[in-house]
Coordinates of C-alpha atoms in Angstrom, one line a residue:
M1 CA -17.7 24.0 -7.1
P2 CA -13.9 23.0 -5.9
G3 CA -13.6 26.3 -3.9
D4 CA -17.0 26.2 -2.5
L5 CA -16.4 22.5 -1.3
S6 CA -13.2 23.6 0.5
E7 CA -14.9 26.7 2.1
R8 CA -17.7 24.5 3.6
A9 CA -15.3 21.9 4.7
S10 CA -12.9 24.2 6.4
T11 CA -16.0 25.8 8.3
G12 CA -17.4 22.4 9.0
V13 CA -15.9 19.2 9.3
V14 CA -12.4 19.8 9.1
G15 CA -12.8 22.4 12.2
D16 CA -14.5 19.4 14.0
V17 CA -11.8 16.9 13.8
S18 CA -9.5 17.4 17.0
A19 CA -6.0 16.3 17.6
D20 CA -6.5 15.7 21.4
R21 CA -8.8 13.3 20.5
V22 CA -7.0 11.4 18.6
R23 CA -4.1 11.6 21.0
A24 CA -6.2 10.1 23.9
H25 CA -7.0 7.3 21.5
V26 CA -3.1 6.9 20.6
E27 CA -2.1 6.7 24.6
R28 CA -4.6 4.5 25.3
I29 CA -3.6 1.8 22.4
V30 CA 0.1 2.0 23.3
R31 CA -0.6 1.7 27.0
E32 CA -3.3 -0.8 27.0
I33 CA -2.8 -3.1 24.0
P34 CA 0.5 -3.1 23.3
H35 CA 1.9 -5.9 20.4
R36 CA -1.2 -5.9 18.9
A37 CA -0.1 -9.3 17.0
A38 CA -2.6 -11.1 14.2
G39 CA -4.2 -13.9 15.5
S40 CA -3.1 -13.4 19.2
E41 CA -5.1 -12.2 22.3
N42 CA -4.5 -8.3 21.7
G43 CA -4.9 -8.3 18.3
R44 CA -8.2 -9.6 19.2
R45 CA -8.7 -6.7 22.2
M46 CA -7.4 -3.8 19.6
A47 CA -10.5 -5.4 17.3
E48 CA -12.9 -5.2 20.2
Y49 CA -11.6 -1.4 20.6
A50 CA -11.8 -0.2 17.3
R51 CA -15.5 -1.3 17.3
D52 CA -16.5 -0.2 20.7
A53 CA -14.9 3.7 19.8
L54 CA -17.0 3.1 16.6
V55 CA -20.0 2.4 18.4
Q56 CA -19.5 5.3 20.8
A57 CA -18.8 7.5 17.5
D58 CA -22.4 6.3 16.5
V59 CA -21.7 4.2 13.5
A60 CA -24.0 2.1 12.2
D61 CA -23.2 -1.9 12.2
A62 CA -19.5 -1.7 14.1
R63 CA -18.9 -5.2 14.0
L64 CA -15.9 -7.9 14.0
H65 CA -15.5 -10.4 11.3
E66 CA -12.8 -13.1 11.8
L67 CA -11.2 -15.6 9.5
P68 CA -8.5 -17.9 9.4
A69 CA -5.3 -16.7 7.8
I70 CA -1.6 -18.1 8.0
V71 CA 0.3 -15.7 10.5
S72 CA 3.7 -15.4 11.8
F73 CA 5.1 -15.2 15.1
P74 CA 9.0 -14.8 14.9
E75 CA 11.3 -14.7 17.7
H76 CA 14.9 -13.7 18.3
A77 CA 18.1 -15.2 15.8
D78 CA 20.7 -16.7 16.8
F79 CA 23.6 -15.1 14.6
R80 CA 27.3 -14.8 14.9
L81 CA 29.8 -13.9 12.4
E82 CA 32.3 -16.9 12.1
T83 CA 35.6 -15.8 10.0
P84 CA 37.3 -13.9 10.3
R85 CA 36.6 -14.1 13.9
R86 CA 33.5 -15.2 16.2
T87 CA 31.3 -12.6 17.3
E88 CA 27.7 -13.0 18.4
I89 CA 25.4 -10.1 16.8
V90 CA 21.6 -9.4 17.9
A91 CA 19.1 -10.7 15.4
N92 CA 15.3 -11.0 15.1
T93 CA 13.9 -14.2 12.8
L94 CA 11.6 -11.9 10.1
G95 CA 7.9 -13.5 9.7
H96 CA 7.4 -16.4 7.6
S97 CA 10.9 -17.0 7.6
T98 CA 11.8 -20.5 7.2
L99 CA 13.1 -22.2 10.1
T100 CA 16.3 -23.4 9.9
G101 CA 16.3 -26.4 12.8
P102 CA 18.9 -26.7 15.7
E103 CA 21.9 -27.2 13.6
G104 CA 21.4 -23.1 11.8
V105 CA 22.8 -22.6 8.2
R106 CA 26.4 -21.9 7.8
G107 CA 28.0 -19.8 4.4
E108 CA 29.7 -17.0 2.9
L109 CA 28.1 -13.9 3.5
V110 CA 27.9 -11.8 0.0
Y111 CA 26.2 -8.2 0.3
V112 CA 23.7 -7.2 -2.6
G113 CA 23.4 -4.0 -1.7
S114 CA 19.5 -3.4 -1.8
G115 CA 18.9 -6.4 -2.7
A116 CA 16.8 -5.8 -6.3
F117 CA 17.6 -8.0 -9.8
P118 CA 20.5 -5.0 -10.9
D119 CA 22.4 -5.8 -7.4
Y120 CA 23.3 -9.4 -7.9
E121 CA 24.9 -8.3 -11.6
G122 CA 28.6 -10.4 -11.3
K123 CA 27.7 -11.9 -8.6
D124 CA 27.4 -15.7 -7.8
V125 CA 25.5 -16.1 -4.3
R126 CA 24.3 -19.7 -4.8
G127 CA 24.7 -21.9 -1.7
K128 CA 25.7 -18.4 0.0
I129 CA 24.0 -16.3 2.5
I130 CA 23.5 -12.6 1.7
L131 CA 23.5 -9.1 3.1
T132 CA 21.1 -6.3 2.3
E133 CA 19.7 -3.2 2.8
L134 CA 16.6 -3.1 4.6
S135 CA 15.0 -0.2 2.2
Y136 CA 11.7 -0.4 0.7
A137 CA 13.5 -0.6 -2.5
P138 CA 12.8 -3.5 -3.4
A139 CA 10.3 -4.4 -0.1
R140 CA 11.9 -7.2 2.3
H141 CA 9.2 -9.7 0.8
E142 CA 10.7 -9.2 -3.1
K143 CA 14.4 -9.1 -1.1
Q144 CA 13.7 -12.9 0.1
R145 CA 12.2 -13.8 -3.6
I146 CA 15.3 -12.5 -5.4
A147 CA 17.6 -14.2 -3.3
A148 CA 16.2 -17.5 -3.2
M149 CA 15.6 -17.4 -7.0
K150 CA 19.4 -16.4 -7.2
G151 CA 20.4 -19.7 -4.8
A152 CA 20.7 -18.1 -1.6
I153 CA 20.6 -20.1 1.4
G154 CA 19.8 -17.3 3.8
A155 CA 19.4 -13.4 4.1
V156 CA 20.6 -11.2 6.5
M157 CA 18.8 -7.6 6.5
M158 CA 20.4 -4.4 8.2
N159 CA 18.1 -2.0 9.0
W160 CA 18.1 1.7 7.9
G161 CA 18.6 4.7 9.7
H162 CA 21.9 6.6 10.5
P163 CA 25.0 4.6 10.7
E164 CA 25.2 4.7 14.4
N165 CA 21.3 3.1 14.6
E166 CA 20.8 0.7 16.9
A167 CA 17.8 -0.8 16.9
V168 CA 17.0 -4.7 15.5
P169 CA 13.9 -4.5 13.3
F170 CA 11.5 -7.0 12.6
G171 CA 9.3 -7.5 9.3
S172 CA 7.7 -10.1 7.3
V173 CA 8.8 -11.6 4.6
K174 CA 5.9 -13.3 2.9
P175 CA 5.5 -12.5 -0.7
A176 CA 2.0 -14.2 -0.9
W177 CA -0.8 -11.7 -0.7
G178 CA -3.4 -12.3 1.5
V179 CA -4.6 -15.6 2.7
P180 CA -2.7 -18.1 0.4
T181 CA -4.6 -19.8 -2.5
P182 CA -2.8 -23.4 -3.6
D183 CA -1.4 -21.8 -6.4
T184 CA 0.3 -18.9 -4.3
F185 CA 1.0 -21.5 -1.5
A186 CA 3.2 -23.9 -3.9
N187 CA 4.9 -20.7 -5.5
E188 CA 5.0 -17.6 -3.5
M189 CA 5.4 -18.4 0.1
P190 CA 9.3 -17.5 1.9
Q191 CA 11.8 -20.2 0.6
I192 CA 14.7 -19.4 2.8
P193 CA 15.7 -18.4 6.5
C194 CA 15.5 -14.4 7.1
I195 CA 17.0 -12.1 9.5
G196 CA 17.1 -8.6 10.6
I197 CA 19.9 -6.9 12.4
A198 CA 21.1 -3.3 13.9
R199 CA 22.4 -1.2 11.4
V200 CA 25.5 -0.8 12.9
A201 CA 26.0 -4.4 13.3
G202 CA 25.2 -4.7 9.3
L203 CA 27.9 -2.1 8.2
E204 CA 30.4 -3.7 10.0
L205 CA 29.8 -6.8 8.3
K206 CA 28.9 -4.9 4.8
E207 CA 32.6 -4.4 5.6
L208 CA 34.0 -7.6 5.7
A209 CA 31.5 -9.2 3.1
L210 CA 33.2 -6.5 0.4
K211 CA 36.7 -7.5 1.2
G212 CA 35.6 -11.4 0.9
G213 CA 36.3 -14.4 3.1
A214 CA 33.4 -13.5 5.7
E215 CA 31.5 -16.8 6.9
V216 CA 28.5 -16.4 9.1
W217 CA 26.0 -18.8 11.0
L218 CA 22.4 -18.5 11.7
R219 CA 19.5 -19.9 13.2
T220 CA 15.5 -18.6 13.5
H221 CA 12.9 -19.1 15.6
V222 CA 9.5 -18.8 14.2
E223 CA 5.9 -20.7 14.1
N224 CA 3.9 -19.6 10.9
P225 CA 0.6 -21.0 11.9
W226 CA -3.0 -21.0 11.0
R227 CA -5.1 -18.7 13.5
P228 CA -8.2 -16.9 13.0
I229 CA -8.0 -13.3 12.8
Q230 CA -10.2 -9.9 13.3
I231 CA -10.7 -7.1 10.9
T232 CA -13.3 -4.7 12.5
V233 CA -15.9 -2.5 9.6
G234 CA -18.2 -0.2 10.6
E235 CA -20.5 2.3 8.0
I236 CA -21.6 5.8 8.0
A237 CA -24.4 5.5 5.2
A238 CA -25.7 8.4 3.4
P239 CA -29.3 9.4 3.4
Q240 CA -31.3 7.3 1.5
D241 CA -32.9 10.3 -0.3
S242 CA -29.6 11.7 -1.3
P243 CA -28.4 11.3 -5.0
E244 CA -26.4 8.6 -4.5
P245 CA -26.8 6.6 -1.5
E246 CA -25.5 3.8 -2.4
D247 CA -21.8 5.0 -3.1
F248 CA -19.3 5.7 -0.6
V249 CA -15.5 6.2 0.0
L250 CA -13.8 3.3 1.8
L251 CA -11.3 4.4 4.4
G252 CA -8.6 1.8 5.5
G253 CA -5.6 0.8 7.4
H254 CA -4.2 -1.6 9.7
Q255 CA -4.7 -2.1 13.2
D256 CA -2.2 -5.2 13.9
S257 CA 1.4 -4.5 14.6
W258 CA 4.8 -5.3 15.5
P259 CA 6.4 -5.8 19.7
G260 CA 6.0 -2.8 21.7
E261 CA 4.0 0.4 21.3
A262 CA 3.5 0.4 17.7
A263 CA 2.5 4.1 18.2
T264 CA 3.5 5.5 14.7
D265 CA 2.4 2.2 12.8
N266 CA -0.4 2.4 13.1
A267 CA -1.9 3.3 16.4
A268 CA -2.1 6.8 15.4
G269 CA -3.6 6.0 12.0
N270 CA -6.1 4.1 13.7
A271 CA -6.6 7.0 16.2
C272 CA -7.0 9.2 13.1
M273 CA -9.9 6.9 11.4
I274 CA -11.7 7.1 14.7
E275 CA -11.7 10.4 15.2
L276 CA -13.0 11.0 11.3
A277 CA -15.5 8.3 11.3
R278 CA -17.1 10.4 14.6
A279 CA -16.8 14.0 12.9
F280 CA -18.3 12.3 9.7
A281 CA -20.9 10.5 11.5
A282 CA -22.0 13.8 13.0
R283 CA -22.8 15.0 9.6
R284 CA -24.2 12.2 7.9
G285 CA -27.1 14.2 6.8
E286 CA -25.3 16.5 4.8
L287 CA -23.5 13.5 3.1
R288 CA -24.2 12.5 -0.6
R289 CA -22.3 9.0 -0.5
G290 CA -21.3 7.5 2.6
V291 CA -18.4 6.1 4.0
V292 CA -17.1 2.5 4.9
L293 CA -14.1 2.0 7.8
G294 CA -12.2 -1.1 7.6
F295 CA -9.3 -1.7 10.3
W296 CA -7.5 -4.5 8.7
T297 CA -5.2 -7.1 10.7
A298 CA -2.6 -9.6 9.3
H299 CA -1.1 -6.5 7.4
E300 CA 2.3 -7.0 9.4
T301 CA 2.6 -10.9 9.3
G302 CA 0.0 -12.1 7.0
T303 CA 0.6 -10.0 4.0
M304 CA -2.7 -8.1 4.3
S305 CA -4.7 -11.0 4.7
G306 CA -7.5 -8.9 6.3
S307 CA -8.1 -6.3 3.7
T308 CA -7.8 -9.2 1.1
W309 CA -10.5 -11.4 2.7
F310 CA -12.6 -8.0 2.6
A311 CA -12.2 -7.5 -0.7
D312 CA -13.0 -11.1 -2.0
T313 CA -15.7 -11.1 0.1
Y314 CA -17.6 -8.0 -0.4
W315 CA -16.3 -7.6 -4.0
D316 CA -19.7 -7.3 -5.7
R317 CA -20.4 -4.3 -3.6
L318 CA -17.2 -2.9 -3.6
R319 CA -17.1 -3.2 -7.4
A320 CA -20.3 -1.3 -8.0
N321 CA -20.5 0.9 -5.4
A322 CA -16.9 2.4 -3.8
V323 CA -15.5 5.2 -5.8
A324 CA -11.8 5.5 -3.7
Y325 CA -10.0 4.0 -0.9
L326 CA -8.3 6.3 1.3
Q327 CA -5.3 4.7 3.2
I328 CA -4.3 6.0 6.3
D329 CA -0.7 4.3 7.8
Q330 CA 1.6 6.6 9.9
P331 CA 0.6 9.8 10.2
A332 CA 2.7 12.7 11.7
C333 CA 6.2 11.2 12.2
L334 CA 8.4 13.3 14.1
G335 CA 11.0 15.2 12.1
T336 CA 9.1 15.4 8.7
S337 CA 8.7 18.7 6.7
R338 CA 7.2 17.7 3.0
W339 CA 3.6 16.7 2.3
A340 CA 3.8 13.3 0.5
T341 CA 0.9 11.6 -1.6
S342 CA 0.9 8.4 -3.5
S343 CA -2.3 8.0 -6.0
N344 CA -3.6 6.6 -9.1
A345 CA -3.4 9.1 -11.4
E346 CA -7.2 10.4 -12.0
L347 CA -7.3 11.1 -8.1
K348 CA -4.2 13.3 -8.5
A349 CA -5.7 16.9 -9.4
F350 CA -8.3 16.7 -7.0
H351 CA -6.0 15.4 -3.9
S352 CA -3.5 18.2 -5.2
R353 CA -5.5 21.0 -5.3
V354 CA -7.6 20.0 -1.2
E355 CA -3.6 19.5 0.2
K356 CA -2.4 22.3 -1.1
A357 CA -5.5 24.6 0.2
V358 CA -4.8 23.3 3.8
V359 CA -0.5 22.9 3.8
G360 CA -0.2 26.5 2.4
A361 CA 3.5 26.7 1.6
M362 CA 4.7 23.8 2.8
P363 CA 6.9 21.9 0.3
T364 CA 4.7 18.8 -1.4
I365 CA 5.5 15.6 -3.3
W366 CA 3.6 13.3 -5.3
K367 CA 4.2 9.9 -7.0
R368 CA 2.1 7.0 -8.9
A369 CA 0.8 4.6 -6.2
S370 CA 2.0 1.1 -6.6
K371 CA 1.0 -1.9 -4.2
T372 CA 2.0 -1.7 -1.3
G373 CA 0.6 -1.4 2.1
D374 CA -3.2 -2.8 2.3
S375 CA -3.9 -2.2 -1.4
S376 CA -6.1 -5.0 -1.6
F377 CA -8.5 -3.2 -4.1
Y378 CA -6.6 -2.9 -7.5
G379 CA -8.0 -5.6 -8.7
I380 CA -11.4 -4.6 -8.1
G381 CA -10.4 -1.5 -9.7
I382 CA -10.9 1.0 -6.7
P383 CA -8.7 3.9 -6.9
L384 CA -6.1 4.4 -4.4
F385 CA -4.6 7.4 -2.1
H386 CA -2.4 7.9 0.6
G387 CA -0.8 11.2 2.3
E388 CA 1.5 11.8 5.3
M389 CA 4.3 13.8 6.1
T390 CA 7.9 12.5 4.9
F391 CA 11.3 13.4 5.5
T392 CA 13.7 15.8 2.7
E393 CA 15.7 13.7 0.6
Q394 CA 19.3 14.8 1.9
E395 CA 17.6 13.3 5.2
L396 CA 16.4 10.1 3.6
K397 CA 20.1 9.8 1.7
D398 CA 21.6 10.1 5.2
T399 CA 19.5 7.2 6.7
A400 CA 19.8 4.6 4.0
L401 CA 16.1 5.6 2.7
A402 CA 14.6 5.5 6.1
T403 CA 11.2 7.1 4.4
L404 CA 9.5 5.8 7.9
G405 CA 11.9 6.8 10.2
W406 CA 14.9 5.1 12.0
W407 CA 12.5 3.7 14.7
H408 CA 10.2 1.8 12.2
H409 CA 9.3 -1.7 13.1
S410 CA 11.4 -2.0 16.0
L411 CA 10.8 -1.8 20.1
E412 CA 12.0 2.1 20.0
N413 CA 8.4 3.1 18.1
R414 CA 7.0 5.2 21.0
L415 CA 4.8 7.8 21.4
D416 CA 7.9 10.5 21.3
K417 CA 8.0 9.5 17.5
L418 CA 4.7 11.2 16.8
D419 CA 4.4 14.9 16.0
W420 CA 1.1 16.3 17.6
A421 CA 1.2 19.7 15.9
L422 CA 1.7 17.6 12.7
M423 CA -1.4 15.6 13.5
A424 CA -3.7 18.0 13.3
L425 CA -2.4 19.2 10.1
H426 CA -3.2 15.3 8.9
L427 CA -6.5 15.3 10.1
K428 CA -7.2 18.2 8.4
V429 CA -6.2 17.2 5.5
Y430 CA -7.8 13.8 5.6
A431 CA -11.3 15.4 6.7
A432 CA -10.8 17.8 3.4
W433 CA -10.0 15.0 1.3
L434 CA -13.1 12.6 2.6
W435 CA -15.6 15.5 2.9
E436 CA -15.1 16.5 -0.6
L437 CA -15.4 12.6 -1.9
C438 CA -18.6 12.3 -0.1
T439 CA -20.2 15.5 -1.3
A440 CA -19.3 16.6 -4.9
P441 CA -21.9 16.1 -7.0
V442 CA -19.6 15.1 -9.6
L443 CA -16.4 13.2 -8.8
P444 CA -13.4 15.3 -8.9
F445 CA -11.4 12.5 -11.0
R446 CA -9.7 13.6 -14.4
F447 CA -8.6 10.9 -16.6
A448 CA -6.1 12.9 -19.0
P449 CA -3.0 12.2 -16.3
V450 CA -3.8 8.4 -16.4
A451 CA -3.8 8.5 -20.2
E452 CA -0.4 10.7 -20.3
Q453 CA 1.0 7.8 -18.3
I454 CA -0.1 4.7 -20.5
T455 CA 0.7 6.3 -23.9
T456 CA 4.2 7.1 -22.2
R457 CA 4.9 3.8 -21.0
L458 CA 3.9 2.4 -24.4
A459 CA 6.0 4.9 -26.4
E460 CA 9.1 3.6 -24.1
L461 CA 8.3 0.2 -25.2
A462 CA 7.4 0.8 -28.6
P463 CA 10.9 -0.6 -30.3
A464 CA 10.8 -3.8 -27.7
G465 CA 7.1 -4.1 -28.8
A466 CA 7.2 -4.3 -32.2
A467 CA 7.3 -7.9 -32.8
V468 CA 4.0 -8.2 -30.7
G469 CA 2.3 -5.0 -32.3
L470 CA 2.2 -2.6 -29.5
D471 CA 2.0 0.0 -32.1
G472 CA -1.6 -0.7 -32.6
V473 CA -1.8 -0.5 -28.8
L474 CA -0.3 2.8 -28.7
A475 CA -2.5 3.9 -31.3
R476 CA -5.6 3.2 -29.4
A477 CA -4.3 4.5 -26.1
E478 CA -3.8 7.7 -27.9
G479 CA -7.2 8.1 -28.8
F480 CA -8.1 7.1 -25.2
A481 CA -6.0 10.2 -24.6
A482 CA -8.5 12.0 -26.4
A483 CA -11.7 10.7 -25.3
A484 CA -10.1 11.3 -21.5
G485 CA -9.6 15.2 -22.5
R486 CA -13.6 15.3 -23.5
L487 CA -14.6 13.5 -20.5
D488 CA -12.6 15.6 -18.1
A489 CA -14.0 19.0 -19.9
A490 CA -17.3 18.1 -19.5
A491 CA -16.9 17.1 -15.7
E492 CA -15.3 20.0 -15.4
D493 CA -18.3 22.2 -17.0
W494 CA -20.8 20.4 -15.0
A495 CA -18.9 20.9 -11.6
G496 CA -19.3 24.3 -12.2
R497 CA -22.6 24.4 -13.0
F498 CA -23.4 22.9 -9.8
A499 CA -21.3 25.5 -8.1
R500 CA -23.7 28.0 -9.6
G501 CA -27.1 26.2 -8.6
A502 CA -27.6 24.9 -12.5
G503 CA -26.4 21.2 -11.9
D504 CA -28.9 18.3 -13.4
E505 CA -28.3 15.0 -11.0
D506 CA -29.3 12.9 -14.2
V507 CA -25.9 14.2 -16.0
A508 CA -23.9 14.2 -12.1
R509 CA -24.9 10.3 -12.1
L510 CA -24.1 9.7 -15.5
L511 CA -20.6 11.1 -15.2
N512 CA -20.0 9.6 -12.3
G513 CA -21.1 5.9 -13.3
A514 CA -18.5 6.2 -16.4
M515 CA -15.7 7.3 -14.0
K516 CA -16.2 4.4 -12.1
R517 CA -16.3 2.2 -14.8
L518 CA -13.0 3.8 -16.0
S519 CA -11.4 2.9 -12.8
R520 CA -12.6 -0.7 -12.8
I521 CA -10.9 -1.4 -16.1
L522 CA -7.7 1.3 -15.7
V523 CA -7.1 0.3 -11.8
P524 CA -6.2 -3.1 -12.6
L525 CA -4.2 -2.8 -16.3
Q526 CA -1.9 0.2 -13.9
S527 CA -1.3 -1.4 -11.0
Q528 CA -1.1 -5.5 -11.3
E529 CA 0.4 -8.3 -13.6
K530 CA -2.3 -10.8 -12.5
G531 CA -5.4 -8.4 -13.5
P532 CA -8.6 -8.0 -11.8
Y533 CA -8.8 -11.6 -10.4
G534 CA -5.4 -12.6 -8.6
Q535 CA -3.1 -10.6 -6.0
D536 CA 0.6 -9.9 -7.1
P537 CA 3.5 -10.3 -4.6
Y538 CA 4.1 -7.9 -2.1
G539 CA 6.8 -5.6 -3.3
Y540 CA 6.8 -7.1 -7.0
T541 CA 9.5 -5.7 -9.2
P542 CA 7.0 -5.5 -11.9
Q543 CA 4.9 -3.2 -10.1
G544 CA 7.6 -0.6 -9.9
T545 CA 6.3 0.3 -13.6
M546 CA 2.7 1.6 -15.4
L547 CA 1.5 -1.3 -17.0
P548 CA 3.2 -4.2 -15.1
C549 CA 1.8 -6.8 -17.0
L550 CA 4.7 -5.3 -20.1
Y551 CA 7.1 -5.4 -17.8
D552 CA 8.9 -8.3 -19.8
L553 CA 8.5 -7.1 -23.2
P554 CA 12.5 -5.8 -23.1
A555 CA 13.3 -9.3 -22.0
L556 CA 11.6 -10.0 -25.6
A557 CA 13.3 -8.0 -27.6
K558 CA 16.7 -9.2 -26.0
A559 CA 16.0 -12.6 -26.5
E560 CA 17.8 -15.0 -29.1
D561 CA 15.5 -17.0 -31.3
G562 CA 14.8 -20.1 -30.2
P563 CA 12.7 -21.9 -27.4
E564 CA 12.5 -19.6 -24.5
R565 CA 11.7 -16.3 -26.7
W566 CA 8.7 -18.1 -28.7
M567 CA 7.2 -18.9 -25.4
L568 CA 7.8 -15.6 -24.0
A569 CA 6.7 -14.1 -27.4
T570 CA 3.0 -15.9 -26.9
E571 CA 2.9 -14.7 -23.4
M572 CA 3.6 -11.1 -24.6
R573 CA 1.4 -11.1 -27.2
R574 CA -1.7 -12.1 -24.9
R575 CA -0.8 -9.4 -22.3
R576 CA -0.6 -6.7 -25.3
N577 CA -4.1 -8.0 -26.3
R578 CA -5.1 -7.0 -22.4
V579 CA -3.7 -3.8 -22.5
A580 CA -5.6 -3.2 -26.0
D581 CA -8.8 -4.4 -24.7
G582 CA -8.5 -2.1 -21.7
V583 CA -7.9 1.1 -23.6
G584 CA -10.3 0.4 -26.1
D585 CA -12.8 -0.5 -23.5
A586 CA -12.3 2.6 -21.3
T587 CA -12.8 4.6 -24.4
R588 CA -16.2 3.1 -25.2
V589 CA -16.9 4.1 -22.2
I590 CA -16.2 7.9 -22.4
D591 CA -18.3 7.8 -25.9
D592 CA -21.0 6.0 -24.6
A593 CA -21.4 8.5 -21.8
L594 CA -20.7 12.0 -23.4
A595 CA -23.3 10.5 -26.6
L596 CA -26.1 10.1 -23.8
L597 CA -24.9 13.4 -22.1
G598 CA -25.4 14.8 -25.8
K599 CA -29.0 13.6 -25.9
G600 CA -29.9 15.2 -22.7

């Protein structure tokens, strides 16, 4: 079946999409609606533009949803080096930074590398101002959180790019994901003033900080108000007589932006979504599953408030019927040469096969999707994937890990940073991915790779987890791995039967229902410390690991006997139980489905 679908897609919807139409949308957006800030008039205008474009594309029920959110309107920052010499430095206040007041803050400058926990080893930053790199390892939000935990009174984040890069970055530092709850407002909002500076200035400060004795002063200018914000949603429904008309693929990307054109981020992504909507609406009669489109906002200055509201508000339908979430953000950046996809592992075999058929001999890379961008649907259990071209390892090394281009989040993000030949390639990949998910009789998900990741992580944690009975969880995970192999084999078998014209729709619905239930169990387990009903802070350090709820197990093994260890052990036992239940429940879903399949 996969080959049949690829052939149909290549002569159908993949051939229908046009980079020229995408370009026309991008040029109009950046010319007529620059600085599409959430909570601003241009933010509303962008939402209306997306709605009108969907209506023109014959997308049903295209509409705006308005909601209240805490957003941010940062301005310039006043910043100067005071010792060993006095120098004024151009800076931007970062979104959701705290206000310093007119007196500002003054302190010794301490360089902390990327700003992750290990970078603070041997450093005392209490009462001092930290200088950190702007890479996403960790994200700005987590850099701020860690710096505040360590006692810093301010943070200076130098831009990435080549050493001579003079672009001054924008960005947000609000860890709390979405509109805050009483708990996240009290515990996950920014605690210190944060500013961004150009890389060329930052490298000079780094040299002085490493010598010791450098002192700086900064003053922030920012408003962090509650404002009404707007998202745009539309739907291309499958025919009611299709075998699974209620199911759909969620296609999303943010439509808000920082000042300037923000051509790559994310006018280009929005234009791709509009073009895909046009092409799929024209072929809605061929779909087995529909497409729901979400143009999110408050991604930049609200930490995913728009997509989080949609997840919370439409939870029931998303949980029952969403099969996967394709996120489009910053496609076709100039100078990129490799195709990179991040995904939950059950999607890897599917998207890797499809993208290889489109990109040919081009190098491709993959990594496990973490909770970045508008990945607000992990709690529901919707598997996520996103793909776009990226730079080579050497280019990333030379630009301080500028994964999204040296111009990212700056006024330099203009139309000239887009490669239109690459845009055509991106569109073909996105259309081929979406087509297969919307038309495949048997969903092309495979769970053996998920089982492998879980068992590998549990084996790594086994020595530290002995005190809480992790060996029993590992045994359950090995049982799940065996069951996943049986399910994958059944899915492959029935996909082949459909390709030969010998499929059974009752079997397809049985297998697809089991796969959706597995994702509902496993995606939150793989991807969130807080579980299904919360949202981890943006860039949260445990998110870099599989099974983030077990991140603190190694600390338990090192802790001395006493109250702190006893409390941590209690927490880790409960989290151990969560993982045990998850893999056990997943195994039962497979066993029940295969038993019914055997009876058929």
